[in-house]
Coordinates of N, CA and C in Angstrom, one line a residue:
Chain A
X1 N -27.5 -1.8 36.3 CA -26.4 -2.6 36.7 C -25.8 -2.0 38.0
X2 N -25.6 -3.0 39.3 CA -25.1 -2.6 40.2 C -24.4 -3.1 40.8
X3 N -22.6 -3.0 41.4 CA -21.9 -3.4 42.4 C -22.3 -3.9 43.5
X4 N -22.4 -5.6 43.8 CA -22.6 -5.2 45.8 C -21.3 -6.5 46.2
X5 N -20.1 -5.8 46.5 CA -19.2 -6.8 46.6 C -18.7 -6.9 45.6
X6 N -18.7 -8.4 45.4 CA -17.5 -8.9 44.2 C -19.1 -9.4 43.3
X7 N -20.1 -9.0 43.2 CA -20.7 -9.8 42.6 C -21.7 -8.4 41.8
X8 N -21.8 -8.2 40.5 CA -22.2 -7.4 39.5 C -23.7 -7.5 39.5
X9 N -24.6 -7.2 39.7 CA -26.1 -7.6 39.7 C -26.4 -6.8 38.0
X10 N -27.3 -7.7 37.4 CA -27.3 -7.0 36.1 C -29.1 -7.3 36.2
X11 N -29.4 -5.8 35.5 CA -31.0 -6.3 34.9 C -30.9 -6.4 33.3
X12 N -31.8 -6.7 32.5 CA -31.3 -7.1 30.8 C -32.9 -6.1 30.7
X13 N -32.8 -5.2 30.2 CA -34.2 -4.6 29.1 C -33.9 -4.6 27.7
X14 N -34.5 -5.8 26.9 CA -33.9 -6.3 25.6 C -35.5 -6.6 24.9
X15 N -36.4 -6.2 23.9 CA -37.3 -6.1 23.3 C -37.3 -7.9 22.7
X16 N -36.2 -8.1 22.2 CA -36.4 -9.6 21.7 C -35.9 -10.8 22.7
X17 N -36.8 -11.4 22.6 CA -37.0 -11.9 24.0 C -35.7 -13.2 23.7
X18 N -36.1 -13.5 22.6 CA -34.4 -15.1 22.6 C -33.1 -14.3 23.2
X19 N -32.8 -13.1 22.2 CA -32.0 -12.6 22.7 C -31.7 -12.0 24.7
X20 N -32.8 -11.9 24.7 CA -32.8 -11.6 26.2 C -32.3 -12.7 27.2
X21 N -33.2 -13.9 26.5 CA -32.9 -14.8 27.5 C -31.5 -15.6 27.2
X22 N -30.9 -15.2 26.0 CA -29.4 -15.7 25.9 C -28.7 -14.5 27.0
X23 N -29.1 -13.5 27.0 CA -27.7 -13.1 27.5 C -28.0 -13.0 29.6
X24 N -29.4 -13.3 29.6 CA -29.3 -13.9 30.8 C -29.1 -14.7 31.2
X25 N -28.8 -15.7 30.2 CA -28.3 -17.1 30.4 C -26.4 -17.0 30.8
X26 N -26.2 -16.4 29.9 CA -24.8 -16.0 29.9 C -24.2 -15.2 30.7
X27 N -24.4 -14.2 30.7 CA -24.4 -13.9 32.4 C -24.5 -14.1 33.7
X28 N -25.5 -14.6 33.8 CA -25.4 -15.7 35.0 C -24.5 -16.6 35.4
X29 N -24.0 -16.8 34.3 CA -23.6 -18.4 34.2 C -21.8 -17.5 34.0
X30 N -21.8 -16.5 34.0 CA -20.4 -15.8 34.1 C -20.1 -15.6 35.7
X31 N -19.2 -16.0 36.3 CA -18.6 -15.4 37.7 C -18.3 -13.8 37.5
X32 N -19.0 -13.7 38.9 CA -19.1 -12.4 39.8 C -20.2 -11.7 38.9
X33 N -21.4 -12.2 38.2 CA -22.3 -11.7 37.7 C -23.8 -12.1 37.8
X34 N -24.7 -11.0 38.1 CA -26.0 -12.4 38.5 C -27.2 -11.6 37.7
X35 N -27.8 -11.8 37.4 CA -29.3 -11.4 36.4 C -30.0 -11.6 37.2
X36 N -30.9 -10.0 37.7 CA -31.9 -10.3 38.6 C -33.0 -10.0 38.0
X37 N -33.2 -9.3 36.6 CA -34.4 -9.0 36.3 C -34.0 -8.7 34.7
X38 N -34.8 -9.5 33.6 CA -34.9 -8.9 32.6 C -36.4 -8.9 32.4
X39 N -36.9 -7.7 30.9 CA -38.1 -7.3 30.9 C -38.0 -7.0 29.3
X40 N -38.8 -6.7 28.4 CA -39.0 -6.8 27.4 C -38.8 -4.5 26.9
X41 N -39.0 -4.1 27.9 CA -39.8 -2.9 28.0 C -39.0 -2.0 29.0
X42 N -38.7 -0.4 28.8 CA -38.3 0.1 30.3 C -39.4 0.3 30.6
X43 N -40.5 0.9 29.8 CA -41.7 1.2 30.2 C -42.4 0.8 31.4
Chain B
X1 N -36.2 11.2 27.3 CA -36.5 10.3 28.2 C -35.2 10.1 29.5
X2 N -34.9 10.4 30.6 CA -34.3 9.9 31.8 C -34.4 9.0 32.3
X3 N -33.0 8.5 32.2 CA -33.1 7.1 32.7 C -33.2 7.1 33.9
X4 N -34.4 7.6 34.6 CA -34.4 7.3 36.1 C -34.7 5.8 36.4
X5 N -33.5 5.0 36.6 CA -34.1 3.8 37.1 C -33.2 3.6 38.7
X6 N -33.4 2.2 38.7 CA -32.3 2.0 40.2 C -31.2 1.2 40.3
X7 N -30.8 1.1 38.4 CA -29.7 0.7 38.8 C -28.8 1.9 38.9
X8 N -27.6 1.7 39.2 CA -26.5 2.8 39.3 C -25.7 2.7 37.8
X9 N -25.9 2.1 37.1 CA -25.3 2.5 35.6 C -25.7 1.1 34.9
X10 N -26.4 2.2 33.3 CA -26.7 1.9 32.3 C -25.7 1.8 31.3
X11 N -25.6 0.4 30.2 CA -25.0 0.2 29.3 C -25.7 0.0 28.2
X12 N -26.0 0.4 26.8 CA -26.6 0.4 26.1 C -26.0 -0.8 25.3
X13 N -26.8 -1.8 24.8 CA -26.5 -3.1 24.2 C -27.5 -2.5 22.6
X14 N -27.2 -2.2 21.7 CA -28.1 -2.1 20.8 C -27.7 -2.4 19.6
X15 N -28.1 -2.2 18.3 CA -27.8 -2.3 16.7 C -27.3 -1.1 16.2
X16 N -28.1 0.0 16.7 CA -28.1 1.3 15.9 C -27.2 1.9 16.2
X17 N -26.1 2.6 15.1 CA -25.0 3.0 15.1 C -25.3 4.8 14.6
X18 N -26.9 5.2 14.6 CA -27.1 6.5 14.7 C -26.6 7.7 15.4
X19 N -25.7 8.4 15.3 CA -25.0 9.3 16.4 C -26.3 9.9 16.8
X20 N -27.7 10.2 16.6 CA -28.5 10.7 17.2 C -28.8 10.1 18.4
X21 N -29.2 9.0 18.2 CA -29.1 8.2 19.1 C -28.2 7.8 20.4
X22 N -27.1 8.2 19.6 CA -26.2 8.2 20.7 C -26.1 8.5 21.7
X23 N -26.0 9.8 21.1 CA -26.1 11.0 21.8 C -27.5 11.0 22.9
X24 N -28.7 10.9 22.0 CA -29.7 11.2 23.0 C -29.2 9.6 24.3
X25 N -29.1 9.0 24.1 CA -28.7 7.6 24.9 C -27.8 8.4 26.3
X26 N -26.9 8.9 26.0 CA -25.5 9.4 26.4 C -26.1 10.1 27.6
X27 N -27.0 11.3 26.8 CA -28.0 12.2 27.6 C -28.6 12.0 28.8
X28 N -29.6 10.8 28.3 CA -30.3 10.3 29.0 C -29.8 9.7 30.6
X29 N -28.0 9.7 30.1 CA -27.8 8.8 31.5 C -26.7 7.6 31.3
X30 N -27.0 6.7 30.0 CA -26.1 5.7 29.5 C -24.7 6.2 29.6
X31 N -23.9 5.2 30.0 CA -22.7 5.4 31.0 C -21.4 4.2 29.6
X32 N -22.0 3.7 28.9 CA -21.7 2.8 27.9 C -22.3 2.7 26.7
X33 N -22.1 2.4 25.6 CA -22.5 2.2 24.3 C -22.0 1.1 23.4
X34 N -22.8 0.2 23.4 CA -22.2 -1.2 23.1 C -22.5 -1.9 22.0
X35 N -22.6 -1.6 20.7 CA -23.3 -2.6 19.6 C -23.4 -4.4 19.7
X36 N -24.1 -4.7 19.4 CA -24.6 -6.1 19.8 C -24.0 -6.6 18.9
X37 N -23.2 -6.4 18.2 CA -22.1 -7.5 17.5 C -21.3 -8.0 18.3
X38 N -20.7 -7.4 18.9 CA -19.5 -7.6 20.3 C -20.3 -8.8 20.5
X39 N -18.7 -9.8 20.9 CA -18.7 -11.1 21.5 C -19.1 -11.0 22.7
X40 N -19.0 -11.8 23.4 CA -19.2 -12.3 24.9 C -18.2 -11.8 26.1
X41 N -17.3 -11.3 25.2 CA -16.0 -10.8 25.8 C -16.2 -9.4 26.1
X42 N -15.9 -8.9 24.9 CA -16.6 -7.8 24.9 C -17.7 -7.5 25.7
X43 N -18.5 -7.9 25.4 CA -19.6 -7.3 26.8 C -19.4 -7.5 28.1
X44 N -18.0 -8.4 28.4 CA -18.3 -9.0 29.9 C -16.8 -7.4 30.1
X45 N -16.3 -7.3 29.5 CA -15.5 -6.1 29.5 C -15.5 -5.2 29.4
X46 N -16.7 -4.4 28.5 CA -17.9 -3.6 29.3 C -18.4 -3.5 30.6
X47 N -18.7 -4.4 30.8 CA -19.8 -4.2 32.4 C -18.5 -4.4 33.4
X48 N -17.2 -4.8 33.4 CA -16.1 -4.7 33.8 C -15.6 -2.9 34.3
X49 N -15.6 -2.3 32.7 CA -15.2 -1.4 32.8 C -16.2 0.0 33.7
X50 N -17.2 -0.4 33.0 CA -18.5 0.6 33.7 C -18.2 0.8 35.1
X51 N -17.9 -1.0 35.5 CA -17.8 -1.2 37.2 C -16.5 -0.5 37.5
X52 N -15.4 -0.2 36.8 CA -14.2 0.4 37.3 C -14.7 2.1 37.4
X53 N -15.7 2.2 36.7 CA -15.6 3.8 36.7 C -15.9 4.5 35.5
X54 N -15.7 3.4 34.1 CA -14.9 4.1 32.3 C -16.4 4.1 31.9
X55 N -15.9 4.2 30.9 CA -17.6 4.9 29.9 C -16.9 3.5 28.7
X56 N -17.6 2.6 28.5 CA -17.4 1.6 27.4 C -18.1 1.8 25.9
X57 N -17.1 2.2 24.7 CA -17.8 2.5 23.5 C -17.7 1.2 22.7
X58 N -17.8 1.1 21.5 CA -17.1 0.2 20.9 C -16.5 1.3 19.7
X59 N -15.4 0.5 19.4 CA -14.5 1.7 18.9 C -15.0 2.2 17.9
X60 N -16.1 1.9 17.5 CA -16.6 2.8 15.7 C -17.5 3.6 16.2
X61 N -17.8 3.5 17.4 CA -19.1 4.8 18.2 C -18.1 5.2 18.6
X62 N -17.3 5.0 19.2 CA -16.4 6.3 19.7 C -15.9 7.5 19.2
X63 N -15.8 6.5 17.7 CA -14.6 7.5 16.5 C -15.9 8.4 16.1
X64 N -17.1 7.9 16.0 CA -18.1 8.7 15.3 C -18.6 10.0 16.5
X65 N -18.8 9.5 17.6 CA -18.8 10.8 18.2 C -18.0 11.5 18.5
X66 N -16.4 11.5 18.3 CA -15.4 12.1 18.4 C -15.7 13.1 17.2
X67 N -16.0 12.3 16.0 CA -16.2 13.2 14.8 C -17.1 14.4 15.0
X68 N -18.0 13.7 15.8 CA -19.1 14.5 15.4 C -19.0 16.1 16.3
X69 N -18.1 15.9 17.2 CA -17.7 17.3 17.8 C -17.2 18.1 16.7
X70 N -16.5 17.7 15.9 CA -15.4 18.0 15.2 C -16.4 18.6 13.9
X71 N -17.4 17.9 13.2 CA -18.0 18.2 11.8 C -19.3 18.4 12.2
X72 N -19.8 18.3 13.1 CA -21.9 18.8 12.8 C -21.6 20.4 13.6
X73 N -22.3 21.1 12.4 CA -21.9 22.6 12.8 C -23.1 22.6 13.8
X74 N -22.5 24.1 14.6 CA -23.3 24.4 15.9 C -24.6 24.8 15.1
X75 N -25.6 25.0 16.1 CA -26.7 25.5 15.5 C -27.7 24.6 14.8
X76 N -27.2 23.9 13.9 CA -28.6 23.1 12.6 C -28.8 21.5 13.4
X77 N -29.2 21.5 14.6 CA -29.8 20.1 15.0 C -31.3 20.9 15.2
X78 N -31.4 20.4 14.2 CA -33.1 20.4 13.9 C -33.8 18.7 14.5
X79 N -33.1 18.4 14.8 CA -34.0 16.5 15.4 C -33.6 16.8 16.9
X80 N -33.4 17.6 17.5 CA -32.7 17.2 18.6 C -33.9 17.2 20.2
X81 N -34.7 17.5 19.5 CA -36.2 17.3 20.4 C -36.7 16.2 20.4
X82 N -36.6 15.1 19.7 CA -37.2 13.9 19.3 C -36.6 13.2 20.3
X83 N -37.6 12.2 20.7 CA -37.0 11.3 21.6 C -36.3 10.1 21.1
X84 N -35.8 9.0 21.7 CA -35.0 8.2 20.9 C -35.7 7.2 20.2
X85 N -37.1 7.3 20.7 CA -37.6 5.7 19.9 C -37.8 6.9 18.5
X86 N -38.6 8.1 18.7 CA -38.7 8.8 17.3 C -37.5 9.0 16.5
X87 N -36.3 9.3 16.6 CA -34.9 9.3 16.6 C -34.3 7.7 15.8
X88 N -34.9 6.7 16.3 CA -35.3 5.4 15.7 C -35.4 5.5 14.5
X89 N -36.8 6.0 14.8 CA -37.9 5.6 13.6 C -37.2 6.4 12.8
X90 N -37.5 8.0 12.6 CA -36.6 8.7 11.6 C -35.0 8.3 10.6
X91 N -34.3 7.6 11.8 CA -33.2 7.3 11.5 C -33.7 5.8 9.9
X92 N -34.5 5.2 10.1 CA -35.0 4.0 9.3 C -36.3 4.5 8.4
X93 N -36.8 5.8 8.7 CA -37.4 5.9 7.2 C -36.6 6.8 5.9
X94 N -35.1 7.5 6.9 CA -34.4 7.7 6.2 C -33.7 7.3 5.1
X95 N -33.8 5.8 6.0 CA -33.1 4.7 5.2 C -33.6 4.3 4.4
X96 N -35.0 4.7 4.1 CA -36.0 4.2 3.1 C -37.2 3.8 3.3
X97 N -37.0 2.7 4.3 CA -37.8 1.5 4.9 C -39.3 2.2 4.9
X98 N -40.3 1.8 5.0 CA -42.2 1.7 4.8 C -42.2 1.6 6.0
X99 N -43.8 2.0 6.5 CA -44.4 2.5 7.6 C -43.9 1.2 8.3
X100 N -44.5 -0.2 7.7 CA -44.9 -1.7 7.8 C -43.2 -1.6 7.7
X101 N -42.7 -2.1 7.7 CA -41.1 -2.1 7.6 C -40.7 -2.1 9.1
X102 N -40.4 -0.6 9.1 CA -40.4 0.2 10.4 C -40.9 -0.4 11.9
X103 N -41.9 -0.8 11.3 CA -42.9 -2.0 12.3 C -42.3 -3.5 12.7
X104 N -42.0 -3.8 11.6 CA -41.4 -5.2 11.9 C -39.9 -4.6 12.1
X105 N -39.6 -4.1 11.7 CA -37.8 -3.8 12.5 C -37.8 -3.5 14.1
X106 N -39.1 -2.6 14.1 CA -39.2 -2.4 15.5 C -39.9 -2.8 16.7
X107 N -40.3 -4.2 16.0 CA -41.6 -4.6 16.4 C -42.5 -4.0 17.4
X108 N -43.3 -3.1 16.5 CA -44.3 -2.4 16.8 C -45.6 -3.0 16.0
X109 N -46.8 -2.3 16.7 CA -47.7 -2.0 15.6 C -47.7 -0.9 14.4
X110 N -48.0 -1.1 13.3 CA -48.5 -0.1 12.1 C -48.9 1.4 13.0
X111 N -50.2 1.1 13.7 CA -50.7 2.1 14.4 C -49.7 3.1 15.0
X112 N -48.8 2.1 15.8 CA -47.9 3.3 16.2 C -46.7 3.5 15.7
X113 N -46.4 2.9 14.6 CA -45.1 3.9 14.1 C -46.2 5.0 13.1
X114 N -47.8 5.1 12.9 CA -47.8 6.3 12.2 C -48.0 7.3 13.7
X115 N -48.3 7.0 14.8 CA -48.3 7.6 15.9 C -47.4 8.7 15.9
X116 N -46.3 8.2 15.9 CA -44.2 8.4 16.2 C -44.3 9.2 15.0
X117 N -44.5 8.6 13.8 CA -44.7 9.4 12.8 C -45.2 11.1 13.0
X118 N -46.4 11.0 12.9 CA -47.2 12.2 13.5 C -46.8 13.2 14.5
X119 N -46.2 12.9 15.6 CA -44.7 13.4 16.3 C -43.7 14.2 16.1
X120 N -43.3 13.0 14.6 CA -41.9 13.6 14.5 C -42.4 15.2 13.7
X121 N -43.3 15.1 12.4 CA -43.7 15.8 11.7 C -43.9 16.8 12.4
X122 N -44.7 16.7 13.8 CA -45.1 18.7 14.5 C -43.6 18.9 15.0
X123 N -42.6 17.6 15.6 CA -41.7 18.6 16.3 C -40.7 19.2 15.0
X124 N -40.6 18.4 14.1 CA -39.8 19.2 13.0 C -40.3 20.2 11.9
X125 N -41.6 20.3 12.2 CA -42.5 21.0 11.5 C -42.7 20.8 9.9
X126 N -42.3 19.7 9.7 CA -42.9 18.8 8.0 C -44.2 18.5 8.0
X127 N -44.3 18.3 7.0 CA -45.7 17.9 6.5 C -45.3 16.4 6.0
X128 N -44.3 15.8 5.8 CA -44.4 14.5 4.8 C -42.9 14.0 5.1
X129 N -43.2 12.7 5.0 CA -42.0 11.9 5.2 C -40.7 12.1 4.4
X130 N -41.0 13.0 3.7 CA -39.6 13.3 2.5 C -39.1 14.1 3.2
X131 N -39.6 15.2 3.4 CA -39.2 16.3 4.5 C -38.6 16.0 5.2
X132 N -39.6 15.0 6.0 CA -38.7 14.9 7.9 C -37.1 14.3 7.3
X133 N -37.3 13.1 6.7 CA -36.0 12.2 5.9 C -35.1 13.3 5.6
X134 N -35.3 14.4 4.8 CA -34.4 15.4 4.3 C -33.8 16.3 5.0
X135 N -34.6 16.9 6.4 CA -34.1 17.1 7.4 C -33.3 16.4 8.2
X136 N -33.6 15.5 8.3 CA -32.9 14.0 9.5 C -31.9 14.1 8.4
X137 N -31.0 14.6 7.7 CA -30.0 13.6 6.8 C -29.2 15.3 6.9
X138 N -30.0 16.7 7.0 CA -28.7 17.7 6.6 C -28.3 17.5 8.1
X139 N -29.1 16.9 9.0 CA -28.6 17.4 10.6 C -27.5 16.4 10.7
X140 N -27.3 15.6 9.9 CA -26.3 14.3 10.2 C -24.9 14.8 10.0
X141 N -23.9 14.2 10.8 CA -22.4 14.2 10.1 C -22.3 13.6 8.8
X142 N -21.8 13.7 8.3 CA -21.9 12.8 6.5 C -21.4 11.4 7.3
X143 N -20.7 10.6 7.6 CA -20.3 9.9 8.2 C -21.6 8.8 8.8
X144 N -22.0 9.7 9.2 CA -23.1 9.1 9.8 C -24.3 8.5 9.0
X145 N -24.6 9.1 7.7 CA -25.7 8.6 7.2 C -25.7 7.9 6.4
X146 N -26.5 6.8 6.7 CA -26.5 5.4 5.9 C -26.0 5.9 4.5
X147 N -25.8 5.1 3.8 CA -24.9 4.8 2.7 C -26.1 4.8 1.6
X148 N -27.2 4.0 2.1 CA -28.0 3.6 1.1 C -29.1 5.0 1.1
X149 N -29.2 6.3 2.0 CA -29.8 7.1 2.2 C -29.0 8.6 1.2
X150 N -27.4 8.5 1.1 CA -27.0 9.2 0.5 C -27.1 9.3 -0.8
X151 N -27.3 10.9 -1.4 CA -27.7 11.4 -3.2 C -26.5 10.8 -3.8

């Protein structure tokens, strides 16, 4: 997760993937927050 | 494990309310600790607070690591080498749960939760899953260990 401005850049590392893509959905879709990368894995 | 990545701060969104875990999490770098029950609110008030500076718990991880200064004596962390996916695993065969269990909770293969398995056993120096379990449960706060795990 990283500050640039007014806008929160978030990456999602979440093993189950619905859940992943819900809360990238939701986030995104939140002001001053943007999902630039989710992945299943830190690996 | 270090969380060397590139973001500038980690928040931990997970299930497991294991203070081992926590802790190793904490270690690692995580700047927040979030259980995935929290609403929508909650998490957007998390990554709020991270951004101000704060360390975001939810209040029943907080109270438990507060405790745990307070009640796990110095000295007997016998798990504290384990990394957190083994730290995982231990924490759920404590709980009972089968190799195949453990697998589908974690979705893994079989193969490698006896992998993780095999692991835990040299670094805690057991021979058998009763062991490691009975070790993983004196190094616990009582607080901490599952309900369905306690004599």
């Amino acid at each position: 997760m990283e500050s640039t401005g007014m806008t929160t850049t978030i990456a999602i590392v979440e093993d189950n993937a619905t859940l992943r893509q819900c809360l990238a959905e939701f986030l995104s879709s939140t002001e001053g927050h943007r999902c630039v990368c989710t992945c299943g894995s830190a690996r | 494990m270090r969380l060397h990545l590139w973001f500038r701060q980690v928040i931990m969104l997970t299930v497991y309310k294991d203070i081992k875990v926590i802790f190793q999490a904490l270690k690692a770098g995580a700047c927040g600790y979030v259980l995935k029950r929290s609403d929508e609110t909650e998490i957007l008030q998390a990554i709020a607070e991270v951004r101000a500076g704060g360390a975001p718990m939810t209040s029943e991880v907080a109270r438990m690591v507060v405790r745990s200064f307070l009640e796990l004596p110095m000295g007997q962390d016998e798990t504290g080498d384990l990394s957190a996916r083994e730290s995982e695993i231990l924490a759920l065969l404590a709980e009972g749960l089968s190799n195949k269990e453990i697998g589908t909770r974690l979705e893994i293969s079989l193969s490698t939760v006896r992998t993780h398995l095999m692991h835990i056993y040299e670094k805690l120096h057991v021979r058998c899953r009763t062991e490691a379990a009975a070790k993983y449960l004196r190094s616990m706060p009582k607080e901490a260990i599952p309900v369905t795990a306690r004599p």
